[in-house]
Amino acid sequence: LKHCRAFGSAPLVRRARPCASAAAMLPLLASLSRKRGAVAQSEGISAADAQQAAKLRRGVAPSAPAAASAAFSGHPVEKKIKRKKGAPLEVANTRPVAPKNNTKRKVNRARDPRFDDMSGELDLDLFAKSYSFLEDYRQDELEQLKKAEARLRKRKPSATVQAQKDEIRHEIRRRIQQDKQRQHRGELREAELAVKKEERKKVQETGKTPYFHRMSAIRQKLKEQKSARKKGARDKQEERREKKLAGKSKKKLPRRRDRATEA
């Protein structure tokens, strides 16, 4: 370069030759630009608008003439909005969001002090004595249902009458079953109290360690008491059954032949 300046000639500058990779990428870039131009023309966007849109995507602010042309063309210009101080932070929807806090509100529910533990302990014996009048009501309702069924029997048979009869019979069976269960629970409760009373008496007299009987033992004791009460009726039933079986066995025995009659 000094030699060229001394002789007054222009300096010699060597141009860098494009490498093989850059030469190979030129056709690809040209084809990509052609494709973008074709897409812009198909969408009705000019090449200048397409370039401005590409700049906006890259974050480069558009020039004033380009913004004016975009405004005249009818396409909105994206403006970078500055976030206000104290505004909520915008988060991408690709990130997981914490679940909502589904806290149930307390609901004021009405409570019945007769059946609530907060109002005291439940005394089954006192409860049964206080509401013993309900048994009379149940018996009266059962008698009314039976009378209604008897009236329906006298009516002319039809589909409606038959449906009413079936409904009343079902209700009668249900009430009878409930009465049996209620009676059984009462007998079981009486047997349990009797066993506890007997055990307390033994503890007071002999000073033995108290033994708490299981409900299965109390049920077995109640069953034995019922069988002892029905022993006479059961003996009569067994006697009739034995007579019936004896009569059947006698019929199967061969009869004695009368030779004089046969001769």
PDB file of C-alpha atoms in Angstrom:
ATOM      1  CA  LEU A   1       0.000   0.000   0.000  1.00  0.00           C
ATOM      2  CA  LYS A   2       2.891   2.387   0.776  1.00  0.00           C
ATOM      3  CA  HIS A   3       4.458   1.532  -2.545  1.00  0.00           C
ATOM      4  CA  CYS A   4       1.228   2.387  -4.380  1.00  0.00           C
ATOM      5  CA  ARG A   5       0.861   5.714  -2.570  1.00  0.00           C
ATOM      6  CA  ALA A   6       4.453   6.641  -3.440  1.00  0.00           C
ATOM      7  CA  PHE A   7       3.886   6.198  -7.112  1.00  0.00           C
ATOM      8  CA  GLY A   8       0.482   7.914  -6.979  1.00  0.00           C
ATOM      9  CA  SER A   9      -1.542   4.943  -8.027  1.00  0.00           C
ATOM     10  CA  ALA A  10      -4.707   3.581  -6.401  1.00  0.00           C
ATOM     11  CA  PRO A  11      -4.211   0.970  -3.735  1.00  0.00           C
ATOM     12  CA  LEU A  12      -4.876  -2.612  -4.570  1.00  0.00           C
ATOM     13  CA  VAL A  13      -7.619  -4.193  -2.465  1.00  0.00           C
ATOM     14  CA  ARG A  14      -8.135  -7.901  -2.507  1.00  0.00           C
ATOM     15  CA  ARG A  15     -11.729  -9.048  -2.451  1.00  0.00           C
ATOM     16  CA  ALA A  16     -12.615 -12.040  -0.350  1.00  0.00           C
ATOM     17  CA  ARG A  17     -13.956 -14.907  -2.336  1.00  0.00           C
ATOM     18  CA  PRO A  18     -17.228 -16.362  -1.101  1.00  0.00           C
ATOM     19  CA  CYS A  19     -16.801 -19.676   0.598  1.00  0.00           C
ATOM     20  CA  ALA A  20     -18.454 -22.822  -0.638  1.00  0.00           C
ATOM     21  CA  SER A  21     -21.139 -22.808   2.095  1.00  0.00           C
ATOM     22  CA  ALA A  22     -22.210 -19.208   1.363  1.00  0.00           C
ATOM     23  CA  ALA A  23     -22.395 -19.991  -2.356  1.00  0.00           C
ATOM     24  CA  ALA A  24     -24.564 -22.968  -1.598  1.00  0.00           C
ATOM     25  CA  MET A  25     -26.953 -20.909   0.581  1.00  0.00           C
ATOM     26  CA  LEU A  26     -27.588 -18.207  -2.027  1.00  0.00           C
ATOM     27  CA  PRO A  27     -30.045 -20.263  -4.105  1.00  0.00           C
ATOM     28  CA  LEU A  28     -31.922 -21.233  -0.942  1.00  0.00           C
ATOM     29  CA  LEU A  29     -32.287 -17.624   0.174  1.00  0.00           C
ATOM     30  CA  ALA A  30     -33.440 -16.624  -3.284  1.00  0.00           C
ATOM     31  CA  SER A  31     -36.066 -19.345  -3.359  1.00  0.00           C
ATOM     32  CA  LEU A  32     -37.259 -18.372   0.166  1.00  0.00           C
ATOM     33  CA  SER A  33     -37.645 -14.725  -0.854  1.00  0.00           C
ATOM     34  CA  ARG A  34     -39.584 -15.774  -3.964  1.00  0.00           C
ATOM     35  CA  LYS A  35     -41.901 -17.921  -1.858  1.00  0.00           C
ATOM     36  CA  ARG A  36     -42.545 -15.068   0.555  1.00  0.00           C
ATOM     37  CA  GLY A  37     -43.328 -12.746  -2.351  1.00  0.00           C
ATOM     38  CA  ALA A  38     -45.757 -15.273  -3.828  1.00  0.00           C
ATOM     39  CA  VAL A  39     -47.552 -15.675  -0.483  1.00  0.00           C
ATOM     40  CA  ALA A  40     -47.784 -11.901  -0.058  1.00  0.00           C
ATOM     41  CA  GLN A  41     -49.238 -11.497  -3.567  1.00  0.00           C
ATOM     42  CA  SER A  42     -51.765 -14.289  -2.959  1.00  0.00           C
ATOM     43  CA  GLU A  43     -52.893 -12.575   0.272  1.00  0.00           C
ATOM     44  CA  GLY A  44     -53.159  -9.188  -1.420  1.00  0.00           C
ATOM     45  CA  ILE A  45     -50.170  -7.660   0.393  1.00  0.00           C
ATOM     46  CA  SER A  46     -47.542  -5.690  -1.446  1.00  0.00           C
ATOM     47  CA  ALA A  47     -43.849  -6.470  -1.206  1.00  0.00           C
ATOM     48  CA  ALA A  48     -43.205  -3.320   0.861  1.00  0.00           C
ATOM     49  CA  ASP A  49     -45.904  -4.285   3.335  1.00  0.00           C
ATOM     50  CA  ALA A  50     -44.455  -7.774   3.584  1.00  0.00           C
ATOM     51  CA  GLN A  51     -41.017  -6.299   4.342  1.00  0.00           C
ATOM     52  CA  GLN A  52     -42.468  -4.022   7.016  1.00  0.00           C
ATOM     53  CA  ALA A  53     -44.295  -6.960   8.591  1.00  0.00           C
ATOM     54  CA  ALA A  54     -41.050  -8.914   8.661  1.00  0.00           C
ATOM     55  CA  LYS A  55     -39.327  -5.974  10.355  1.00  0.00           C
ATOM     56  CA  LEU A  56     -42.085  -5.776  12.940  1.00  0.00           C
ATOM     57  CA  ARG A  57     -41.661  -9.467  13.697  1.00  0.00           C
ATOM     58  CA  ARG A  58     -37.932  -8.904  14.182  1.00  0.00           C
ATOM     59  CA  GLY A  59     -38.666  -5.955  16.533  1.00  0.00           C
ATOM     60  CA  VAL A  60     -37.556  -3.155  14.163  1.00  0.00           C
ATOM     61  CA  ALA A  61     -39.803  -0.060  14.168  1.00  0.00           C
ATOM     62  CA  PRO A  62     -41.277   0.734  10.729  1.00  0.00           C
ATOM     63  CA  SER A  63     -40.466   3.973   8.946  1.00  0.00           C
ATOM     64  CA  ALA A  64     -43.019   6.779   8.599  1.00  0.00           C
ATOM     65  CA  PRO A  65     -43.701   6.255   4.832  1.00  0.00           C
ATOM     66  CA  ALA A  66     -44.147   2.543   5.385  1.00  0.00           C
ATOM     67  CA  ALA A  67     -46.565   3.127   8.286  1.00  0.00           C
ATOM     68  CA  ALA A  68     -48.549   5.553   6.165  1.00  0.00           C
ATOM     69  CA  SER A  69     -48.723   3.089   3.272  1.00  0.00           C
ATOM     70  CA  ALA A  70     -49.829   0.350   5.659  1.00  0.00           C
ATOM     71  CA  ALA A  71     -52.551   2.635   7.051  1.00  0.00           C
ATOM     72  CA  PHE A  72     -53.811   3.393   3.526  1.00  0.00           C
ATOM     73  CA  SER A  73     -53.675  -0.292   2.590  1.00  0.00           C
ATOM     74  CA  GLY A  74     -56.092  -1.187   5.438  1.00  0.00           C
ATOM     75  CA  HIS A  75     -53.770  -3.486   7.399  1.00  0.00           C
ATOM     76  CA  PRO A  76     -53.219  -2.628  11.094  1.00  0.00           C
ATOM     77  CA  VAL A  77     -49.765  -1.673  12.232  1.00  0.00           C
ATOM     78  CA  GLU A  78     -48.540  -3.443  15.308  1.00  0.00           C
ATOM     79  CA  LYS A  79     -47.346  -1.004  17.924  1.00  0.00           C
ATOM     80  CA  LYS A  80     -45.247  -1.914  20.900  1.00  0.00           C
ATOM     81  CA  ILE A  81     -47.348  -1.112  23.968  1.00  0.00           C
ATOM     82  CA  LYS A  82     -45.451  -0.069  27.053  1.00  0.00           C
ATOM     83  CA  ARG A  83     -46.569  -1.944  30.157  1.00  0.00           C
ATOM     84  CA  LYS A  84     -47.956   0.296  32.866  1.00  0.00           C
ATOM     85  CA  LYS A  85     -46.513   0.330  36.316  1.00  0.00           C
ATOM     86  CA  GLY A  86     -48.447  -1.940  38.633  1.00  0.00           C
ATOM     87  CA  ALA A  87     -50.223  -3.796  35.803  1.00  0.00           C
ATOM     88  CA  PRO A  88     -50.565  -7.557  36.122  1.00  0.00           C
ATOM     89  CA  LEU A  89     -47.741  -9.602  34.715  1.00  0.00           C
ATOM     90  CA  GLU A  90     -48.458 -11.395  31.449  1.00  0.00           C
ATOM     91  CA  VAL A  91     -47.403 -15.027  31.500  1.00  0.00           C
ATOM     92  CA  ALA A  92     -47.265 -17.417  28.563  1.00  0.00           C
ATOM     93  CA  ASN A  93     -50.036 -19.955  28.456  1.00  0.00           C
ATOM     94  CA  THR A  94     -47.545 -22.756  27.866  1.00  0.00           C
ATOM     95  CA  ARG A  95     -46.550 -22.697  31.523  1.00  0.00           C
ATOM     96  CA  PRO A  96     -48.589 -24.723  34.045  1.00  0.00           C
ATOM     97  CA  VAL A  97     -50.990 -22.721  36.155  1.00  0.00           C
ATOM     98  CA  ALA A  98     -51.602 -23.416  39.837  1.00  0.00           C
ATOM     99  CA  PRO A  99     -55.050 -24.910  40.613  1.00  0.00           C
ATOM    100  CA  LYS A 100     -57.795 -22.714  41.992  1.00  0.00           C
ATOM    101  CA  ASN A 101     -58.312 -22.599  45.705  1.00  0.00           C
ATOM    102  CA  ASN A 102     -61.692 -24.311  45.992  1.00  0.00           C
ATOM    103  CA  THR A 103     -62.471 -23.469  49.591  1.00  0.00           C
ATOM    104  CA  LYS A 104     -65.979 -24.441  50.598  1.00  0.00           C
ATOM    105  CA  ARG A 105     -67.942 -21.850  52.427  1.00  0.00           C
ATOM    106  CA  LYS A 106     -69.563 -22.774  55.686  1.00  0.00           C
ATOM    107  CA  VAL A 107     -73.295 -23.178  55.335  1.00  0.00           C
ATOM    108  CA  ASN A 108     -75.512 -22.518  58.296  1.00  0.00           C
ATOM    109  CA  ARG A 109     -77.529 -25.699  58.661  1.00  0.00           C
ATOM    110  CA  ALA A 110     -80.466 -26.108  60.951  1.00  0.00           C
ATOM    111  CA  ARG A 111     -79.972 -28.765  63.616  1.00  0.00           C
ATOM    112  CA  ASP A 112     -82.422 -30.633  65.802  1.00  0.00           C
ATOM    113  CA  PRO A 113     -81.309 -30.511  69.469  1.00  0.00           C
ATOM    114  CA  ARG A 114     -83.071 -33.815  70.148  1.00  0.00           C
ATOM    115  CA  PHE A 115     -80.679 -35.736  67.873  1.00  0.00           C
ATOM    116  CA  ASP A 116     -77.533 -33.601  68.123  1.00  0.00           C
ATOM    117  CA  ASP A 117     -74.547 -34.646  70.239  1.00  0.00           C
ATOM    118  CA  MET A 118     -73.864 -31.004  71.114  1.00  0.00           C
ATOM    119  CA  SER A 119     -77.082 -30.911  73.137  1.00  0.00           C
ATOM    120  CA  GLY A 120     -76.136 -33.823  75.412  1.00  0.00           C
ATOM    121  CA  GLU A 121     -75.908 -37.602  75.412  1.00  0.00           C
ATOM    122  CA  LEU A 122     -78.640 -39.812  73.967  1.00  0.00           C
ATOM    123  CA  ASP A 123     -80.570 -41.873  76.500  1.00  0.00           C
ATOM    124  CA  LEU A 124     -82.302 -44.655  74.564  1.00  0.00           C
ATOM    125  CA  ASP A 125     -84.559 -45.680  77.441  1.00  0.00           C
ATOM    126  CA  LEU A 126     -85.767 -42.137  78.045  1.00  0.00           C
ATOM    127  CA  PHE A 127     -86.214 -41.623  74.315  1.00  0.00           C
ATOM    128  CA  ALA A 128     -88.344 -44.773  74.008  1.00  0.00           C
ATOM    129  CA  LYS A 129     -90.516 -43.713  76.952  1.00  0.00           C
ATOM    130  CA  SER A 130     -90.936 -40.155  75.648  1.00  0.00           C
ATOM    131  CA  TYR A 131     -92.043 -41.273  72.168  1.00  0.00           C
ATOM    132  CA  SER A 132     -93.966 -44.396  73.111  1.00  0.00           C
ATOM    133  CA  PHE A 133     -97.208 -42.759  71.886  1.00  0.00           C
ATOM    134  CA  LEU A 134     -95.987 -43.202  68.304  1.00  0.00           C
ATOM    135  CA  GLU A 135     -96.683 -46.937  68.580  1.00  0.00           C
ATOM    136  CA  ASP A 136    -100.405 -46.193  68.984  1.00  0.00           C
ATOM    137  CA  TYR A 137    -100.304 -43.960  65.917  1.00  0.00           C
ATOM    138  CA  ARG A 138     -98.635 -46.704  63.886  1.00  0.00           C
ATOM    139  CA  GLN A 139    -101.207 -49.280  64.934  1.00  0.00           C
ATOM    140  CA  ASP A 140    -104.079 -46.923  63.978  1.00  0.00           C
ATOM    141  CA  GLU A 141    -102.539 -46.258  60.557  1.00  0.00           C
ATOM    142  CA  LEU A 142    -102.062 -49.996  59.986  1.00  0.00           C
ATOM    143  CA  GLU A 143    -105.707 -50.667  60.818  1.00  0.00           C
ATOM    144  CA  GLN A 144    -106.804 -47.935  58.390  1.00  0.00           C
ATOM    145  CA  LEU A 145    -104.720 -49.487  55.629  1.00  0.00           C
ATOM    146  CA  LYS A 146    -106.273 -52.896  56.249  1.00  0.00           C
ATOM    147  CA  LYS A 147    -109.777 -51.391  56.095  1.00  0.00           C
ATOM    148  CA  ALA A 148    -108.914 -49.629  52.834  1.00  0.00           C
ATOM    149  CA  GLU A 149    -107.714 -52.944  51.381  1.00  0.00           C
ATOM    150  CA  ALA A 150    -110.969 -54.628  52.448  1.00  0.00           C
ATOM    151  CA  ARG A 151    -113.010 -51.905  50.715  1.00  0.00           C
ATOM    152  CA  LEU A 152    -111.025 -52.357  47.517  1.00  0.00           C
ATOM    153  CA  ARG A 153    -111.743 -56.086  47.502  1.00  0.00           C
ATOM    154  CA  LYS A 154    -115.480 -55.347  47.238  1.00  0.00           C
ATOM    155  CA  ARG A 155    -115.059 -53.053  44.232  1.00  0.00           C
ATOM    156  CA  LYS A 156    -115.258 -54.158  40.644  1.00  0.00           C
ATOM    157  CA  PRO A 157    -111.842 -55.418  39.484  1.00  0.00           C
ATOM    158  CA  SER A 158    -109.961 -53.101  37.143  1.00  0.00           C
ATOM    159  CA  ALA A 159    -106.407 -52.018  36.447  1.00  0.00           C
ATOM    160  CA  THR A 160    -106.668 -48.955  38.699  1.00  0.00           C
ATOM    161  CA  VAL A 161    -108.188 -50.927  41.567  1.00  0.00           C
ATOM    162  CA  GLN A 162    -105.536 -53.630  41.227  1.00  0.00           C
ATOM    163  CA  ALA A 163    -102.746 -51.016  41.294  1.00  0.00           C
ATOM    164  CA  GLN A 164    -104.200 -49.457  44.451  1.00  0.00           C
ATOM    165  CA  LYS A 165    -104.521 -52.873  46.111  1.00  0.00           C
ATOM    166  CA  ASP A 166    -100.901 -53.744  45.295  1.00  0.00           C
ATOM    167  CA  GLU A 167     -99.692 -50.419  46.674  1.00  0.00           C
ATOM    168  CA  ILE A 168    -101.651 -50.821  49.926  1.00  0.00           C
ATOM    169  CA  ARG A 169    -100.486 -54.432  50.369  1.00  0.00           C
ATOM    170  CA  HIS A 170     -96.881 -53.387  49.860  1.00  0.00           C
ATOM    171  CA  GLU A 171     -97.278 -50.626  52.462  1.00  0.00           C
ATOM    172  CA  ILE A 172     -98.893 -53.050  54.947  1.00  0.00           C
ATOM    173  CA  ARG A 173     -96.058 -55.581  54.527  1.00  0.00           C
ATOM    174  CA  ARG A 174     -93.475 -52.834  54.970  1.00  0.00           C
ATOM    175  CA  ARG A 175     -95.068 -51.543  58.168  1.00  0.00           C
ATOM    176  CA  ILE A 176     -95.429 -55.041  59.633  1.00  0.00           C
ATOM    177  CA  GLN A 177     -91.763 -55.756  58.903  1.00  0.00           C
ATOM    178  CA  GLN A 178     -90.736 -52.469  60.531  1.00  0.00           C
ATOM    179  CA  ASP A 179     -92.793 -53.300  63.634  1.00  0.00           C
ATOM    180  CA  LYS A 180     -91.092 -56.707  63.883  1.00  0.00           C
ATOM    181  CA  GLN A 181     -87.658 -55.160  63.604  1.00  0.00           C
ATOM    182  CA  ARG A 182     -88.533 -52.512  66.187  1.00  0.00           C
ATOM    183  CA  GLN A 183     -89.829 -55.181  68.545  1.00  0.00           C
ATOM    184  CA  HIS A 184     -86.698 -57.282  68.075  1.00  0.00           C
ATOM    185  CA  ARG A 185     -84.456 -54.301  68.837  1.00  0.00           C
ATOM    186  CA  GLY A 186     -86.478 -53.596  71.984  1.00  0.00           C
ATOM    187  CA  GLU A 187     -86.136 -57.194  73.178  1.00  0.00           C
ATOM    188  CA  LEU A 188     -82.408 -57.119  72.438  1.00  0.00           C
ATOM    189  CA  ARG A 189     -82.063 -53.892  74.417  1.00  0.00           C
ATOM    190  CA  GLU A 190     -83.929 -55.417  77.384  1.00  0.00           C
ATOM    191  CA  ALA A 191     -81.704 -58.512  77.293  1.00  0.00           C
ATOM    192  CA  GLU A 192     -78.591 -56.321  77.203  1.00  0.00           C
ATOM    193  CA  LEU A 193     -79.763 -54.301  80.225  1.00  0.00           C
ATOM    194  CA  ALA A 194     -80.587 -57.506  82.115  1.00  0.00           C
ATOM    195  CA  VAL A 195     -77.108 -58.940  81.457  1.00  0.00           C
ATOM    196  CA  LYS A 196     -75.421 -55.701  82.561  1.00  0.00           C
ATOM    197  CA  LYS A 197     -77.530 -55.517  85.698  1.00  0.00           C
ATOM    198  CA  GLU A 198     -76.653 -59.104  86.606  1.00  0.00           C
ATOM    199  CA  GLU A 199     -72.949 -58.459  86.011  1.00  0.00           C
ATOM    200  CA  ARG A 200     -72.991 -55.327  88.211  1.00  0.00           C
ATOM    201  CA  LYS A 201     -74.685 -57.306  90.965  1.00  0.00           C
ATOM    202  CA  LYS A 202     -71.967 -59.988  90.838  1.00  0.00           C
ATOM    203  CA  VAL A 203     -69.229 -57.349  90.955  1.00  0.00           C
ATOM    204  CA  GLN A 204     -70.780 -55.745  94.044  1.00  0.00           C
ATOM    205  CA  GLU A 205     -71.298 -59.060  95.869  1.00  0.00           C
ATOM    206  CA  THR A 206     -68.123 -60.975  95.058  1.00  0.00           C
ATOM    207  CA  GLY A 207     -65.740 -58.217  93.946  1.00  0.00           C
ATOM    208  CA  LYS A 208     -64.931 -59.988  90.693  1.00  0.00           C
ATOM    209  CA  THR A 209     -63.495 -58.239  87.681  1.00  0.00           C
ATOM    210  CA  PRO A 210     -66.321 -56.951  85.512  1.00  0.00           C
ATOM    211  CA  TYR A 211     -66.835 -58.841  82.273  1.00  0.00           C
ATOM    212  CA  PHE A 212     -68.320 -57.072  79.275  1.00  0.00           C
ATOM    213  CA  HIS A 213     -70.423 -59.476  77.233  1.00  0.00           C
ATOM    214  CA  ARG A 214     -70.421 -59.281  73.465  1.00  0.00           C
ATOM    215  CA  MET A 215     -73.575 -58.632  71.497  1.00  0.00           C
ATOM    216  CA  SER A 216     -73.301 -62.092  69.922  1.00  0.00           C
ATOM    217  CA  ALA A 217     -73.581 -63.694  73.387  1.00  0.00           C
ATOM    218  CA  ILE A 218     -76.577 -61.502  74.238  1.00  0.00           C
ATOM    219  CA  ARG A 219     -78.282 -62.476  70.964  1.00  0.00           C
ATOM    220  CA  GLN A 220     -77.683 -66.158  71.721  1.00  0.00           C
ATOM    221  CA  LYS A 221     -79.175 -65.741  75.169  1.00  0.00           C
ATOM    222  CA  LEU A 222     -82.237 -63.999  73.733  1.00  0.00           C
ATOM    223  CA  LYS A 223     -82.635 -66.809  71.207  1.00  0.00           C
ATOM    224  CA  GLU A 224     -82.550 -69.382  73.993  1.00  0.00           C
ATOM    225  CA  GLN A 225     -85.188 -67.466  75.938  1.00  0.00           C
ATOM    226  CA  LYS A 226     -87.484 -67.365  72.902  1.00  0.00           C
ATOM    227  CA  SER A 227     -87.032 -71.075  72.246  1.00  0.00           C
ATOM    228  CA  ALA A 228     -87.852 -71.854  75.913  1.00  0.00           C
ATOM    229  CA  ARG A 229     -91.065 -69.812  75.684  1.00  0.00           C
ATOM    230  CA  LYS A 230     -92.126 -71.574  72.475  1.00  0.00           C
ATOM    231  CA  LYS A 231     -91.152 -75.036  73.676  1.00  0.00           C
ATOM    232  CA  GLY A 232     -94.741 -76.238  74.255  1.00  0.00           C
ATOM    233  CA  ALA A 233     -95.989 -75.113  70.846  1.00  0.00           C
ATOM    234  CA  ARG A 234     -92.928 -76.579  69.186  1.00  0.00           C
ATOM    235  CA  ASP A 235     -93.464 -79.945  70.909  1.00  0.00           C
ATOM    236  CA  LYS A 236     -97.031 -80.063  69.589  1.00  0.00           C
ATOM    237  CA  GLN A 237     -95.840 -79.275  66.065  1.00  0.00           C
ATOM    238  CA  GLU A 238     -93.208 -81.986  66.233  1.00  0.00           C
ATOM    239  CA  GLU A 239     -95.797 -84.479  67.529  1.00  0.00           C
ATOM    240  CA  ARG A 240     -98.145 -83.746  64.618  1.00  0.00           C
ATOM    241  CA  ARG A 241     -95.263 -84.042  62.189  1.00  0.00           C
ATOM    242  CA  GLU A 242     -94.248 -87.425  63.607  1.00  0.00           C
ATOM    243  CA  LYS A 243     -97.847 -88.715  63.314  1.00  0.00           C
ATOM    244  CA  LYS A 244     -97.971 -87.578  59.708  1.00  0.00           C
ATOM    245  CA  LEU A 245     -94.706 -89.335  58.846  1.00  0.00           C
ATOM    246  CA  ALA A 246     -95.889 -92.511  60.636  1.00  0.00           C
ATOM    247  CA  GLY A 247     -99.084 -92.544  58.591  1.00  0.00           C
ATOM    248  CA  LYS A 248     -97.086 -92.233  55.346  1.00  0.00           C
ATOM    249  CA  SER A 249     -94.795 -95.091  56.361  1.00  0.00           C
ATOM    250  CA  LYS A 250     -97.813 -97.331  57.169  1.00  0.00           C
ATOM    251  CA  LYS A 251     -99.217 -96.760  53.698  1.00  0.00           C
ATOM    252  CA  LYS A 252     -95.987 -98.029  52.171  1.00  0.00           C
ATOM    253  CA  LEU A 253     -96.061-101.340  54.143  1.00  0.00           C
ATOM    254  CA  PRO A 254     -97.388-104.389  52.211  1.00  0.00           C
ATOM    255  CA  ARG A 255    -100.878-105.559  53.161  1.00  0.00           C
ATOM    256  CA  ARG A 256    -101.635-109.074  54.516  1.00  0.00           C
ATOM    257  CA  ARG A 257    -103.271-111.376  52.029  1.00  0.00           C
ATOM    258  CA  ASP A 258    -106.576-113.115  52.837  1.00  0.00           C
ATOM    259  CA  ARG A 259    -106.230-116.640  51.375  1.00  0.00           C
ATOM    260  CA  ALA A 260    -109.920-117.631  51.996  1.00  0.00           C
ATOM    261  CA  THR A 261    -111.132-114.657  50.004  1.00  0.00           C
ATOM    262  CA  GLU A 262    -108.705-115.376  47.180  1.00  0.00           C
ATOM    263  CA  ALA A 263    -109.837-119.092  47.035  1.00  0.00           C
TER     264      ALA A 263
END
